[in-house]
Amino acid sequence: MTSYPALKMLINGEWIADGEAGSMDVVNPATGQVIGQCPKASPAQLDAALAAADTAFVTWSKTPGAERYMILRRAAELLRERAPDIARAVTAEMGKPRAQAIGEIAATGDVIDFLGEEAKRRGGRMIPPRSASVIAQMVTHEPVGPCVLLTPWNFPVHLPAKKIAGALAAGCTAILKPAENTPASAQLLVECFTDAGLPKGVLNLVFGDPGPVSEHLIAAPSVRKVSFTGSTAVGKHLGALAAAGMKRFTPELGGHAPVIVSKTADLDRAVAACAATKFRNAGQVCVSPTRFLVAREVYDKFVAEFAARAGKLKIGDPGADESVDMGPLAHPRRIAAMEAVVADAGGNRGEIVTGGSVITGNGFFFQPTVIANPAPDSRFMTEEPFGPIAGIVPFDAIEDAVQIANSLRYGLAAYAFSSDLDEAHYLGRSLRAGMVGINQLIVSSPETPFGGVGDSGFGSEGGEEGYLAFTDTKLVIMAKAGG
Ligand code: NAD
């Protein structure tokens, strides 16, 4: 692929370029230029996708797990083969540096493999009966039915793939509606599944305005599960719609991850890891380390070294220069959000140590920004920034740091650096989050569950939980015919 692909939806096995509800521009955030036209599905086209998923469920749900696995495994192989081209689309659509895009795709292949294997591995269980007349009590995991998968732009291959692989492995069919600004990434991913031999209708892809499309799809009686990754506000709205139809709902929402750096931590290692991870994907990561709570004894050194590293990052168009560390933000609304956070800091609400400004030009670039000692009630400390902004706050007692870390309604990821074993155990137990990383900032792997608590959502993706999330638990009790 040398240029941006022609965009098409997939409905009942047919690739469709004609959006009956019109089309929308796809913009390269590094240049501000329109690079494609994305078709928008009409209600009739959405209904066709719903009908296809409903019909295909009858046979796909009965297809043996080993056969489902073979198709998923082939899809993962194709994804790896096509990684160079797919990475180019990811970079063009949302500005991720190429190495990070390639890394995202490699991790995605592993997730598809793992969830595909679950289709072969995961049986039910037998429970000993209480009565001699009962022969067996069997618990099985049945596919829930057709699923609606709603995904964002920050990991435009990985997040759709996690949902698709969990659903398909479990025997569900699906309709994917990816973010409006990253349609090609989703399309190229879906092509890997169709080229792997997936029967028509099992996976459908539609584009369009997120509100009306989601509402139409969630309201359909055939849909039994909704899986959404995105903001807390939208997640609450979609959760209410799913609840009205008594549909299963998995929300993976925002976060504002704290990082506690104890005075016992290996400081050089902690600073290097924090600065490298904070600005990855321009900070547009739900588990991005963001609120740094640093022991007063090492605070000044941490601030100086973290800010120095942030200030040295190479910023630019990752489509034109593969060596950039940080690309643009995904769209102009993220720039406005960063400006609002920075405008609220300053004065006694915090000191901007480095960055703080828009980088002028055609793209949507914002400087890597470090705020020292932001006020507890500042926007930075209370709202998810979802961008290249870090705040650093000193603490005296480790219990105070835990209290600050746990003070928000978010609870996705939390991190701590400590070289004291007792303290590390205390931090692991005390931090309120779905995922806690001690002395490391990676909390996502194919084998482990990924999910949050509180305003960060509930349920998990990845790991065996990522398969079970698409199943209903069923009990069959068999007694002797003669009593
Ligand atoms: P946004 O709310 O405009 O869009 C975020 C995503 O939600 C997009 O994919 C969009 O298609 C979808 N969306 C928006 N309204 C919707 C609706 N009514 N129904 C269904 N889907 C809808 O925000 P943004 O500025 O693009 O992104 C920043 C915000 O999104 C942050 O607050 C962040 O928490 C959240 N976000 C979270 C993740 C995550 O991994 N949890 C990923 C991306 C964005």
mmCIF file of C-alpha atoms and ligand atoms in Angstrom, residues 150-155 159 177-181 210-212 214-215 228-232 234 237-238 252-255 284-286 331 333-334 384 386 410 412, ligand 1:
data_model
loop_
_atom_site.group_PDB
_atom_site.id
_atom_site.type_symbol
_atom_site.label_atom_id
_atom_site.label_comp_id
_atom_site.label_asym_id
_atom_site.label_seq_id
_atom_site.Cartn_x
_atom_site.Cartn_y
_atom_site.Cartn_z
ATOM 1 C CA LEU A 150 -17.564 0.390 19.703
ATOM 2 C CA THR A 151 -13.910 1.386 19.664
ATOM 3 C CA PRO A 152 -11.794 4.568 19.881
ATOM 4 C CA TRP A 153 -8.899 5.904 17.834
ATOM 5 C CA ASN A 154 -5.934 5.739 20.225
ATOM 6 C CA PHE A 155 -5.174 2.050 19.549
ATOM 7 C CA LEU A 159 -8.735 -2.267 20.681
ATOM 8 C CA LYS A 177 -18.191 0.605 14.661
ATOM 9 C CA PRO A 178 -14.697 2.079 14.984
ATOM 10 C CA ALA A 179 -13.826 5.705 15.695
ATOM 11 C CA GLU A 180 -14.740 8.035 12.863
ATOM 12 C CA ASN A 181 -11.147 9.318 12.513
ATOM 13 C CA PRO A 210 -21.004 7.695 16.724
ATOM 14 C CA GLY A 211 -24.116 8.820 18.607
ATOM 15 C CA PRO A 212 -26.874 7.866 16.135
ATOM 16 C CA SER A 214 -24.514 3.398 18.442
ATOM 17 C CA GLU A 215 -28.054 4.161 19.498
ATOM 18 C CA PHE A 228 -17.354 0.045 24.424
ATOM 19 C CA THR A 229 -13.975 1.696 24.916
ATOM 20 C CA GLY A 230 -13.963 5.468 25.256
ATOM 21 C CA SER A 231 -14.761 8.268 27.667
ATOM 22 C CA THR A 232 -16.580 7.857 30.967
ATOM 23 C CA VAL A 234 -20.165 8.346 26.749
ATOM 24 C CA HIS A 237 -24.780 7.028 28.335
ATOM 25 C CA LEU A 238 -24.313 3.806 26.358
ATOM 26 C CA GLU A 252 -13.490 0.264 29.223
ATOM 27 C CA LEU A 253 -13.355 3.948 30.115
ATOM 28 C CA GLY A 254 -10.973 6.714 31.052
ATOM 29 C CA GLY A 255 -8.306 6.826 33.724
ATOM 30 C CA GLN A 284 -3.452 9.518 24.633
ATOM 31 C CA VAL A 285 -3.567 6.222 26.493
ATOM 32 C CA CYS A 286 -6.167 5.290 29.097
ATOM 33 C CA HIS A 331 -7.802 15.903 16.463
ATOM 34 C CA ARG A 333 -10.575 18.879 20.258
ATOM 35 C CA ARG A 334 -7.637 17.308 22.110
ATOM 36 C CA GLU A 384 -8.357 12.933 32.828
ATOM 37 C CA PHE A 386 -5.659 12.279 27.846
ATOM 38 C CA TYR A 410 -11.300 6.714 38.198
ATOM 39 C CA LEU A 412 -8.044 1.960 35.783
HETATM 40 P P1 NAD B 1 -14.872 11.673 22.262
HETATM 41 O O1 NAD B 1 -15.752 11.357 23.434
HETATM 42 O O2 NAD B 1 -15.316 12.674 21.267
HETATM 43 O O3 NAD B 1 -14.583 10.338 21.435
HETATM 44 C C1 NAD B 1 -13.972 9.206 22.025
HETATM 45 C C2 NAD B 1 -14.531 7.960 21.367
HETATM 46 O O4 NAD B 1 -15.894 7.785 21.743
HETATM 47 C C3 NAD B 1 -14.523 8.016 19.843
HETATM 48 O O5 NAD B 1 -14.082 6.756 19.404
HETATM 49 C C4 NAD B 1 -15.969 8.229 19.433
HETATM 50 O O6 NAD B 1 -16.276 7.536 18.252
HETATM 51 C C5 NAD B 1 -16.715 7.624 20.586
HETATM 52 N N1 NAD B 1 -17.997 8.273 20.848
HETATM 53 C C6 NAD B 1 -18.217 9.585 21.082
HETATM 54 N N2 NAD B 1 -19.531 9.785 21.297
HETATM 55 C C7 NAD B 1 -20.148 8.588 21.199
HETATM 56 C C8 NAD B 1 -21.502 8.136 21.321
HETATM 57 N N3 NAD B 1 -22.512 8.961 21.624
HETATM 58 N N4 NAD B 1 -21.735 6.822 21.138
HETATM 59 C C9 NAD B 1 -20.752 5.964 20.870
HETATM 60 N N5 NAD B 1 -19.466 6.329 20.746
HETATM 61 C C10 NAD B 1 -19.158 7.619 20.914
HETATM 62 O O7 NAD B 1 -13.492 12.108 22.897
HETATM 63 P P2 NAD B 1 -12.098 12.348 22.244
HETATM 64 O O8 NAD B 1 -11.690 13.761 22.464
HETATM 65 O O9 NAD B 1 -12.027 11.799 20.853
HETATM 66 O O10 NAD B 1 -11.235 11.381 23.149
HETATM 67 C C11 NAD B 1 -10.855 11.747 24.446
HETATM 68 C C12 NAD B 1 -11.728 11.154 25.477
HETATM 69 O O11 NAD B 1 -12.077 9.841 25.098
HETATM 70 C C13 NAD B 1 -11.009 11.053 26.791
HETATM 71 O O12 NAD B 1 -11.854 11.541 27.787
HETATM 72 C C14 NAD B 1 -10.730 9.592 27.005
HETATM 73 O O13 NAD B 1 -11.119 9.160 28.267
HETATM 74 C C15 NAD B 1 -11.638 8.912 26.051
HETATM 75 N N6 NAD B 1 -10.951 7.820 25.388
HETATM 76 C C16 NAD B 1 -10.696 6.748 26.109
HETATM 77 C C17 NAD B 1 -10.046 5.696 25.542
HETATM 78 C C18 NAD B 1 -9.738 4.462 26.326
HETATM 79 O O14 NAD B 1 -8.882 3.703 25.916
HETATM 80 N N7 NAD B 1 -10.432 4.196 27.422
HETATM 81 C C19 NAD B 1 -9.649 5.773 24.225
HETATM 82 C C20 NAD B 1 -9.929 6.917 23.490
HETATM 83 C C21 NAD B 1 -10.608 7.944 24.083
#
